[in-house]
Amino acid sequence: MRKPVALRLSAALGTLALAAATGVVLNMPTASAAAAGATGYATQNGGTTGGAGGTTVKATTGTQIHQALCARAATSTPITIQVEGTITVGNTAKVSGTGCNTAAGVIELKGISNVTLVGVGAGAVFDQIGIHIRQSSNIIVQNVTVQNVKKSGSPTSNGGDAIGMESDVHNVWVDHATLVASGGESEGYDGLFDMKDSTKYVTLSYSILRNSGRGGLVGSSDSDLANGPVTFHHNRYENIDSRTPLLRGATAHIYNNYYVSLNESGINPRAGGKAKVDNNYFKNSKDVLGTFYTDLPGYWQVAGNIFDNVTWSQPGEENNPAGPNPTSNTTVAIPYPYTLDAASCVPSIVTATAGANTGLKVSDGNCAATTPTATPTSTPTSTPTASATPTATSSPGGTNLSIGADSDGSSKASGTSYGNVRDGDTGTYWSPSGATGSVSIKWGSATSVSRINIREASGATGNIGSWRVLNGDTGAVLTSGSGAGVISFAATSLKKVTFEITSSAATPKVAEFETYA
């Protein structure tokens, strides 16, 4: 396949790219809860509701996003994670737990379901770090900016995709996102919005894709044909070389999008791919629809589109443009209801609504912007670590229930004992055999516990990193956080409580694991 040429950035777009690269975000109105519901193909196959009905937490780092996922009782426990601030490779660590399967340097939504990730407040910027959705379902990503994700150079993340989906993913809604690069493949970037290896029932709506060699693909190769269907509506593609999108064997419904400066090619169905292309506006672009760079044909159904200063190349063995007078060569049945804005107003309505930090505004179906009724969410907690950050290393008061109890754990270093954490002697300690591990306090009958106090041994203060407190009877996560000290949670009747260390700065040494009612 021919590689896209380097982008020809204008001075104005270069300024935008510079702002993106430096993390400058201006004039960003406050956003709150998710809008009133998914649209397009994301409404099919059971629908896409994300974390609706679950708890709501707030995160300001990538590690806190992972902690929120991992603190769930199960991988399917619904959760809405409200994100504010700048997420980077440097503040995104791997976190382990029953509700997650994460990796450092990428926002990893892997092997999970029922999650909403939404930018709030002053905005959420994922700077040089991608969002990876893998083996997951019922996911909403909304009101976020993802910028300058690279597959080569430094730092690298997510194979260079701003948002990438692969390996049995279904029912994903990405809405009001801004996905930005600062060049093409030769500059280290890949796709802005990629779907492959059985990714199905996806909608991308009211989003901006800008300054990239590749807008996105559905299917990673001409043999990866089990993807889609996908809906693209009310998005703005600007200064893109190709793939808006590339469809390999997939079906896409593409309506009311605004395409500006597609430098080499645009919508590219191939290898049996089909696109229903309704009421879009194409401006100052080349070869905006057709099958390109292959002799494996694709198909399209067109109606109501406007082609404003669009040029078309001559047909060839691996070049089959739909223009200069595009006509349909297939039909595509759409199973969901939708309303088309007139193509003539697409530039204005998309400019008013698309992208992060636009107040989640949408079209009313008659070329006017409106703010939909928000979906109610529970009151967010503070950041996942903040609500459970230890408050002091002194005793919280009351009877230490660990004295006279029993204890066990997952591992212990040579010369240490589980009993050392319940003997009232801070001169002795338990230490895991590695950087992580767990230790438990247990009783012969159910005991109500609402606070614990973790005391580190002398010389080991600050070694404990992230942790979880578990109900040892059920495995449920009672709380999570980082650092030693007093930890509070809802009073729970149990026979065993476990303190699980999931990361550490150096060898952890727990002198006392105190428990209180």
Coordinates of C-alpha atoms in Angstrom, one line a residue:
M1 CA 0.0 0.0 0.0
R2 CA 1.2 3.5 -0.8
K3 CA 2.2 5.4 2.4
P4 CA 0.5 8.8 2.9
V5 CA 2.7 11.8 2.1
A6 CA 3.9 14.1 4.8
L7 CA 1.2 16.7 5.8
R8 CA 1.3 20.1 4.3
L9 CA 0.5 22.1 7.3
S10 CA -0.6 25.7 6.8
A11 CA 0.6 28.3 9.2
A12 CA -2.7 28.4 11.0
L13 CA -2.8 24.6 11.4
G14 CA 0.8 24.6 12.5
T15 CA -0.1 26.9 15.3
L16 CA -2.9 24.5 16.4
A17 CA -0.5 21.6 16.3
L18 CA 2.0 23.6 18.5
A19 CA -0.8 24.3 21.0
A20 CA -1.7 20.7 21.1
A21 CA 1.9 19.6 21.5
T22 CA 2.4 21.9 24.5
G23 CA -0.9 21.0 26.1
V24 CA -2.4 24.5 25.8
V25 CA -6.2 24.3 26.0
L26 CA -8.1 27.6 25.9
N27 CA -11.7 28.6 26.5
M28 CA -12.9 25.3 27.7
P29 CA -16.4 25.4 29.2
T30 CA -17.3 23.1 32.0
A31 CA -18.7 19.7 31.1
S32 CA -20.5 17.4 33.4
A33 CA -22.4 14.2 33.1
A34 CA -22.6 12.2 29.9
A35 CA -25.2 13.2 27.3
A36 CA -28.5 11.5 26.9
G37 CA -27.4 8.4 25.1
A38 CA -25.5 6.6 22.4
T39 CA -26.4 6.9 18.7
G40 CA -25.9 4.9 15.6
Y41 CA -24.7 1.3 15.5
A42 CA -23.6 1.6 19.2
T43 CA -27.3 1.4 20.0
Q44 CA -27.6 -2.0 18.4
N45 CA -26.6 -5.4 19.8
G46 CA -28.0 -4.7 23.2
G47 CA -27.0 -1.0 23.3
T48 CA -24.2 1.0 24.9
T49 CA -24.7 2.5 28.3
G50 CA -21.1 2.5 29.7
G51 CA -21.0 2.9 33.5
A52 CA -24.6 3.9 33.9
G53 CA -26.0 2.8 37.3
G54 CA -22.6 2.3 38.8
T55 CA -20.4 4.5 41.1
T56 CA -18.7 7.7 39.9
V57 CA -15.2 8.5 40.8
K58 CA -12.8 11.3 39.7
A59 CA -9.3 10.9 38.4
T60 CA -6.5 13.4 37.6
T61 CA -3.8 10.9 36.6
G62 CA -3.6 7.8 34.4
T63 CA -2.7 5.8 37.4
Q64 CA -5.9 6.9 39.2
I65 CA -7.9 5.9 36.1
H66 CA -6.4 2.4 36.4
Q67 CA -6.9 2.4 40.2
A68 CA -10.6 3.2 39.7
L69 CA -11.0 0.3 37.3
C70 CA -9.1 -2.1 39.5
A71 CA -11.0 -1.2 42.7
R72 CA -14.2 -2.6 41.3
A73 CA -15.5 -5.9 42.6
A74 CA -15.4 -7.4 39.2
T75 CA -14.4 -6.6 35.6
S76 CA -18.1 -5.9 34.8
T77 CA -19.0 -3.7 37.7
P78 CA -20.4 -0.4 36.2
I79 CA -18.3 2.7 36.8
T80 CA -18.1 6.3 35.5
I81 CA -14.6 7.8 35.7
Q82 CA -14.6 11.6 35.5
V83 CA -11.2 12.8 34.3
E84 CA -9.8 16.3 34.7
G85 CA -6.3 17.4 34.0
T86 CA -3.5 16.2 31.8
I87 CA -2.8 12.4 31.6
T88 CA 0.7 11.4 30.5
V89 CA 2.8 8.3 30.1
G90 CA 4.7 9.5 33.2
N91 CA 1.6 9.5 35.4
T92 CA 0.1 6.3 34.1
A93 CA 1.3 3.2 35.9
K94 CA 0.2 -0.4 35.7
V95 CA -2.3 -1.3 38.5
S96 CA -3.4 -4.8 39.3
G97 CA -6.8 -6.0 40.7
T98 CA -9.9 -8.0 40.2
G99 CA -11.6 -5.3 38.1
C100 CA -8.9 -4.6 35.6
N101 CA -6.0 -5.7 33.4
T102 CA -3.8 -2.6 32.9
A103 CA -0.5 -1.6 31.5
A104 CA 1.9 1.3 32.1
G105 CA 2.1 4.0 29.5
V106 CA -1.3 3.5 28.0
I107 CA -4.9 3.9 29.3
E108 CA -5.7 0.2 29.1
L109 CA -9.4 -0.8 29.0
K110 CA -8.7 -4.6 28.6
G111 CA -11.0 -7.5 29.4
I112 CA -13.6 -5.2 31.0
S113 CA -17.1 -3.9 30.4
N114 CA -19.6 -1.2 31.6
V115 CA -17.2 1.7 31.8
T116 CA -17.6 5.5 31.0
L117 CA -14.6 7.7 30.7
V118 CA -15.6 11.3 30.5
G119 CA -13.8 14.6 30.7
V120 CA -15.1 17.2 33.2
G121 CA -14.4 20.6 34.6
A122 CA -11.4 22.3 32.9
G123 CA -11.1 19.4 30.5
A124 CA -9.2 16.1 30.1
V125 CA -6.1 16.0 27.9
F126 CA -4.4 12.7 27.1
D127 CA -1.0 14.1 26.1
Q128 CA 1.1 11.6 24.0
I129 CA -0.8 8.7 25.6
G130 CA -3.3 6.6 23.8
I131 CA -6.6 4.9 24.9
H132 CA -6.4 1.1 24.2
I133 CA -9.7 -0.8 24.2
R134 CA -9.2 -4.6 24.0
Q135 CA -11.5 -7.6 24.6
S136 CA -14.0 -5.2 26.1
S137 CA -17.6 -4.1 25.7
N138 CA -20.1 -1.4 26.6
I139 CA -17.5 1.4 26.8
I140 CA -18.2 5.1 26.5
V141 CA -15.4 7.6 25.9
Q142 CA -16.6 11.2 26.0
N143 CA -15.4 14.8 26.1
V144 CA -11.6 14.0 26.0
T145 CA -8.7 15.3 23.9
V146 CA -6.1 12.8 22.8
Q147 CA -3.1 14.3 21.2
N148 CA 0.3 13.4 19.6
V149 CA 0.4 9.7 20.3
K150 CA 3.4 8.1 18.7
K151 CA 4.5 4.7 17.6
S152 CA 8.1 5.7 17.1
G153 CA 10.2 8.3 18.9
S154 CA 9.6 9.2 22.5
P155 CA 7.4 8.5 24.3
T156 CA 5.5 5.8 22.4
S157 CA 2.0 4.6 23.4
N158 CA -0.7 2.4 22.0
G159 CA 1.1 1.7 18.7
G160 CA 0.7 5.3 17.7
D161 CA -3.2 5.2 17.8
A162 CA -5.0 8.0 19.7
I163 CA -7.9 5.5 20.3
G164 CA -7.4 1.9 19.2
M165 CA -9.8 -1.0 19.5
E166 CA -8.9 -4.6 18.9
S167 CA -9.6 -8.3 19.8
D168 CA -13.3 -8.9 20.3
V169 CA -14.5 -5.4 21.2
H170 CA -18.1 -4.5 20.8
N171 CA -20.5 -1.7 21.7
V172 CA -18.3 1.4 22.0
W173 CA -19.4 5.0 21.8
V174 CA -16.8 7.7 21.4
D175 CA -18.4 11.1 21.5
H176 CA -17.2 14.8 21.6
A177 CA -13.6 13.8 21.4
T178 CA -10.7 15.7 19.9
L179 CA -8.1 13.5 18.3
V180 CA -5.0 15.3 17.1
A181 CA -1.6 14.4 15.7
S182 CA 1.2 16.6 14.3
G183 CA 2.1 14.7 11.2
G184 CA 2.1 11.4 9.4
E185 CA 3.8 8.0 9.7
S186 CA 7.2 9.5 8.9
E187 CA 6.8 11.8 11.9
G188 CA 6.1 8.8 14.2
Y189 CA 2.2 8.8 14.2
D190 CA -0.3 6.2 13.1
G191 CA -4.1 6.3 13.2
L192 CA -6.4 8.5 15.2
F193 CA -9.3 6.1 15.4
D194 CA -8.5 2.4 14.6
M195 CA -10.7 -0.7 14.8
K196 CA -9.5 -4.2 14.1
D197 CA -9.7 -7.9 15.0
S198 CA -13.4 -8.3 15.5
T199 CA -14.4 -4.8 16.6
K200 CA -18.2 -4.3 16.2
Y201 CA -21.1 -1.9 16.9
V202 CA -19.1 1.3 17.3
T203 CA -20.2 5.0 16.9
L204 CA -17.9 8.0 16.6
S205 CA -19.9 11.2 16.9
Y206 CA -19.4 14.9 17.3
S207 CA -15.6 14.6 17.3
I208 CA -12.6 16.3 15.6
L209 CA -9.9 14.4 13.9
R210 CA -7.1 16.7 12.8
N211 CA -3.5 17.0 11.4
S212 CA -2.7 13.3 10.8
G213 CA -1.6 11.1 8.0
R214 CA -4.3 8.6 8.8
G215 CA -7.7 9.3 10.1
G216 CA -8.5 5.7 11.0
L217 CA -9.3 2.2 9.7
V218 CA -11.8 -0.6 10.2
G219 CA -9.8 -3.7 9.6
S220 CA -6.0 -3.9 9.8
S221 CA -5.4 -5.9 6.6
D222 CA -7.3 -7.3 3.6
S223 CA -7.8 -10.5 5.6
D224 CA -9.2 -8.8 8.7
L225 CA -12.8 -8.5 7.5
A226 CA -14.9 -9.3 10.6
N227 CA -15.3 -5.8 11.9
G228 CA -18.1 -3.3 11.9
P229 CA -20.7 -2.0 11.5
V230 CA -19.7 1.5 12.5
T231 CA -21.4 4.9 12.5
F232 CA -19.6 8.2 11.9
H233 CA -21.7 11.3 12.2
H234 CA -21.2 15.0 12.9
N235 CA -17.4 14.7 13.0
R236 CA -14.9 17.2 11.5
Y237 CA -11.9 15.7 9.6
E238 CA -9.4 18.4 8.9
N239 CA -5.9 18.2 7.3
I240 CA -5.9 14.4 7.0
D241 CA -3.9 12.6 4.3
S242 CA -6.1 9.5 4.0
R243 CA -8.4 7.0 5.8
T244 CA -11.5 9.0 6.8
P245 CA -12.0 6.0 7.3
L246 CA -10.5 3.0 5.5
L247 CA -13.1 0.2 5.4
R248 CA -11.9 -3.3 4.8
G249 CA -14.9 -5.5 4.5
A250 CA -16.9 -3.5 7.0
T251 CA -20.1 -1.6 6.7
A252 CA -20.2 2.1 7.8
H253 CA -23.0 4.7 8.0
I254 CA -21.3 8.1 7.4
Y255 CA -23.5 11.1 7.6
N256 CA -23.4 14.8 8.4
N257 CA -19.6 15.0 8.7
Y258 CA -17.5 18.0 7.6
Y259 CA -14.4 17.1 5.7
V260 CA -11.8 19.9 5.1
S261 CA -8.4 19.4 3.4
L262 CA -8.3 15.7 2.7
N263 CA -4.9 15.7 1.0
E264 CA -4.7 12.3 -0.7
S265 CA -8.0 10.4 -0.3
G266 CA -10.9 10.1 2.0
I267 CA -13.6 7.5 2.6
N268 CA -12.0 4.3 1.2
P269 CA -14.2 1.2 1.2
R270 CA -12.3 -1.8 -0.1
A271 CA -12.2 -5.6 0.0
G272 CA -16.0 -5.7 0.0
G273 CA -16.5 -2.8 2.4
K274 CA -19.7 -0.7 2.1
A275 CA -20.3 2.9 3.0
K276 CA -23.7 4.7 3.2
V277 CA -22.6 8.3 2.7
D278 CA -25.4 10.8 3.4
N279 CA -25.5 14.6 3.6
N280 CA -21.8 15.2 4.2
Y281 CA -19.9 18.4 3.2
F282 CA -16.5 17.9 1.5
K283 CA -14.3 21.0 1.0
N284 CA -10.9 21.7 -0.6
S285 CA -10.1 18.0 -0.8
K286 CA -9.0 15.3 -3.2
D287 CA -10.5 11.9 -4.0
V288 CA -12.9 12.1 -1.0
L289 CA -14.7 8.8 -1.8
G290 CA -13.7 5.6 -3.7
T291 CA -11.5 2.5 -3.5
F292 CA -7.8 3.5 -3.5
Y293 CA -4.4 1.7 -3.3
T294 CA -5.9 -1.7 -4.1
D295 CA -7.6 -3.7 -6.8
L296 CA -10.1 -5.2 -4.2
P297 CA -13.3 -3.2 -4.8
G298 CA -15.5 -1.5 -2.2
Y299 CA -18.9 0.0 -2.6
W300 CA -20.9 3.0 -1.6
Q301 CA -24.4 4.5 -1.5
V302 CA -24.5 8.3 -1.8
A303 CA -27.2 10.9 -1.3
G304 CA -27.3 14.6 -0.5
N305 CA -23.6 15.3 -0.2
I306 CA -21.9 18.6 -1.2
F307 CA -18.6 18.6 -3.0
D308 CA -17.0 22.0 -2.6
N309 CA -13.7 22.4 -4.5
V310 CA -13.1 18.7 -4.6
T311 CA -10.7 17.2 -7.2
W312 CA -10.7 13.7 -8.5
S313 CA -7.9 11.5 -10.0
Q314 CA -8.2 9.3 -13.0
P315 CA -9.2 5.7 -12.6
G316 CA -6.5 3.1 -12.7
E317 CA -5.8 -0.5 -11.7
E318 CA -5.5 0.4 -8.0
N319 CA -7.5 3.6 -8.1
N320 CA -11.3 3.8 -8.4
P321 CA -12.5 7.3 -7.4
A322 CA -16.3 7.7 -7.0
G323 CA -16.2 11.1 -8.7
P324 CA -16.4 13.6 -10.3
N325 CA -20.1 12.7 -10.3
P326 CA -20.5 10.1 -7.5
T327 CA -23.4 7.6 -7.9
S328 CA -24.4 4.7 -5.8
N329 CA -23.2 1.2 -6.7
T330 CA -24.8 -0.6 -3.7
T331 CA -27.5 -0.2 -1.1
V332 CA -27.0 -0.3 2.7
A333 CA -30.0 -0.8 5.1
I334 CA -29.7 1.1 8.4
P335 CA -31.4 -0.6 11.4
Y336 CA -31.7 2.4 13.7
P337 CA -33.6 5.7 13.5
Y338 CA -31.7 8.9 12.7
T339 CA -32.3 12.4 11.5
L340 CA -30.2 14.1 8.8
D341 CA -29.2 17.8 8.9
A342 CA -29.1 19.4 5.4
A343 CA -25.6 19.1 4.0
S344 CA -25.6 22.9 3.4
C345 CA -25.5 23.6 7.2
V346 CA -23.1 20.8 8.1
P347 CA -20.1 23.2 8.3
S348 CA -21.9 25.4 10.8
I349 CA -23.5 22.7 12.9
V350 CA -20.4 20.6 13.1
T351 CA -18.2 23.6 14.0
A352 CA -20.7 24.5 16.8
T353 CA -20.9 21.0 18.3
A354 CA -17.9 18.8 17.5
G355 CA -14.9 18.2 19.7
A356 CA -14.1 18.2 23.4
N357 CA -15.1 21.1 25.6
T358 CA -18.0 22.3 23.5
G359 CA -20.5 21.6 26.3
L360 CA -21.6 18.3 24.8
K361 CA -23.8 20.2 22.3
V362 CA -25.5 18.3 19.6
S363 CA -27.7 19.0 16.5
D364 CA -31.4 19.2 17.1
G365 CA -31.8 17.6 13.6
N366 CA -32.7 20.9 12.1
C367 CA -29.3 22.6 11.9
A368 CA -29.4 24.1 15.3
A369 CA -27.1 23.3 18.3
T370 CA -28.7 22.1 21.6
T371 CA -27.6 20.7 24.9
P372 CA -29.2 17.3 25.5
T373 CA -30.6 16.3 28.9
A374 CA -27.8 14.8 30.9
T375 CA -27.9 11.3 32.1
P376 CA -28.0 11.3 36.0
T377 CA -24.8 10.0 37.6
S378 CA -24.0 9.5 41.3
T379 CA -22.1 12.2 43.1
P380 CA -18.4 11.6 42.3
T381 CA -16.0 10.7 45.0
S382 CA -12.6 12.5 45.0
T383 CA -9.8 10.9 43.2
P384 CA -9.5 7.1 43.8
T385 CA -6.5 7.6 46.0
A386 CA -7.6 10.8 47.7
S387 CA -10.6 9.3 49.5
A388 CA -8.4 6.5 50.9
T389 CA -5.2 8.5 51.4
P390 CA -3.9 7.6 54.9
T391 CA -4.5 10.5 57.3
A392 CA -1.9 9.8 60.0
T393 CA 0.4 7.2 61.4
S394 CA -0.9 7.6 65.0
S395 CA -3.5 5.3 66.4
P396 CA -7.1 6.2 65.3
G397 CA -8.4 5.4 68.8
G398 CA -10.3 2.5 70.3
T399 CA -9.4 -1.1 70.7
N400 CA -6.9 -2.6 68.2
L401 CA -8.8 -5.7 67.1
S402 CA -5.6 -7.2 65.6
I403 CA -4.2 -8.0 69.1
G404 CA -5.2 -11.6 69.8
A405 CA -6.4 -12.3 66.2
D406 CA -4.7 -14.5 63.6
S407 CA -3.0 -13.6 60.4
D408 CA -1.7 -15.0 57.1
G409 CA -0.6 -13.7 53.7
S410 CA 0.4 -14.4 50.1
S411 CA 4.2 -14.4 50.7
K412 CA 6.8 -13.4 53.2
A413 CA 10.4 -12.5 53.0
S414 CA 13.0 -14.7 54.8
G415 CA 13.2 -13.9 58.5
T416 CA 9.8 -12.2 58.8
S417 CA 6.4 -13.4 60.0
Y418 CA 2.8 -12.7 59.4
G419 CA 2.4 -12.5 63.2
N420 CA 4.7 -9.5 63.4
V421 CA 1.9 -7.2 62.0
R422 CA -0.4 -8.0 65.0
D423 CA 2.0 -8.2 68.0
G424 CA 1.9 -4.5 69.0
D425 CA 5.7 -4.3 68.4
T426 CA 6.8 -1.8 65.8
G427 CA 10.4 -3.3 66.0
T428 CA 9.3 -6.4 64.1
Y429 CA 7.7 -6.5 60.7
W430 CA 6.3 -8.6 57.8
S431 CA 7.7 -8.1 54.3
P432 CA 6.6 -9.7 51.1
S433 CA 9.1 -11.9 49.2
G434 CA 9.0 -9.4 46.3
A435 CA 7.8 -5.8 45.6
T436 CA 4.1 -6.7 46.1
G437 CA 2.1 -9.1 48.2
S438 CA -0.7 -9.3 50.8
V439 CA -1.1 -9.8 54.5
S440 CA -4.4 -10.5 56.4
I441 CA -5.9 -10.2 59.8
K442 CA -8.5 -12.8 60.6
W443 CA -10.9 -13.8 63.4
G444 CA -12.9 -16.9 64.3
S445 CA -16.2 -15.1 64.1
A446 CA -17.5 -12.1 62.1
T447 CA -16.0 -8.8 63.3
S448 CA -17.0 -5.3 62.3
V449 CA -14.1 -3.3 60.9
S450 CA -14.2 0.3 59.5
R451 CA -10.6 1.5 59.9
I452 CA -7.2 0.1 59.6
N453 CA -3.8 1.6 60.4
I454 CA -0.7 0.5 58.4
R455 CA 2.5 1.3 60.2
E456 CA 5.8 1.0 58.2
A457 CA 8.9 -0.2 60.0
S458 CA 11.7 2.2 60.8
G459 CA 13.8 3.0 57.7
A460 CA 11.0 1.9 55.3
T461 CA 8.7 4.9 55.5
G462 CA 7.3 5.7 52.1
N463 CA 8.1 2.3 50.6
I464 CA 4.5 1.3 50.2
G465 CA 3.0 2.5 46.9
S466 CA -0.5 1.6 45.8
W467 CA -2.7 -0.9 47.7
R468 CA -6.2 -2.3 48.1
V469 CA -8.1 -3.3 51.1
L470 CA -10.1 -6.5 50.5
N471 CA -13.0 -8.3 52.3
G472 CA -11.1 -11.6 52.8
D473 CA -14.4 -13.5 52.9
T474 CA -15.8 -12.3 49.5
G475 CA -12.8 -10.8 47.7
A476 CA -14.7 -7.4 47.4
V477 CA -12.5 -4.3 47.3
L478 CA -13.4 -2.1 50.3
T479 CA -11.1 0.8 49.3
S480 CA -7.8 1.5 47.5
G481 CA -5.1 4.2 47.6
S482 CA -1.4 4.6 48.3
G483 CA 0.9 5.1 51.2
A484 CA 0.8 3.9 54.8
G485 CA -1.4 5.4 57.6
V486 CA -5.0 5.3 58.8
I487 CA -7.5 4.1 56.2
S488 CA -11.3 4.4 56.6
F489 CA -14.1 2.6 54.8
A490 CA -17.7 1.6 55.3
A491 CA -18.1 -0.6 58.4
T492 CA -18.0 -4.2 57.2
S493 CA -18.7 -7.4 59.1
L494 CA -16.1 -10.0 58.1
K495 CA -13.9 -12.8 59.4
K496 CA -10.8 -11.7 57.4
V497 CA -9.5 -8.4 56.1
T498 CA -6.6 -8.2 53.6
F499 CA -4.1 -5.4 52.9
E500 CA -2.8 -6.0 49.4
I501 CA 0.2 -4.0 48.2
T502 CA 0.1 -3.6 44.4
S503 CA 3.2 -1.4 43.9
S504 CA 6.1 -0.2 46.0
A505 CA 9.0 2.3 45.8
A506 CA 11.3 -0.2 47.6
T507 CA 10.8 -3.3 49.7
P508 CA 7.7 -2.8 51.8
K509 CA 8.0 -3.5 55.5
V510 CA 4.7 -3.5 57.5
A511 CA 5.4 -3.3 61.2
E512 CA 1.7 -3.2 62.3
F513 CA -1.6 -3.9 60.6
E514 CA -4.0 -2.5 63.2
T515 CA -7.8 -2.9 62.8
Y516 CA -10.6 -1.0 64.5
A517 CA -14.4 -1.1 64.6

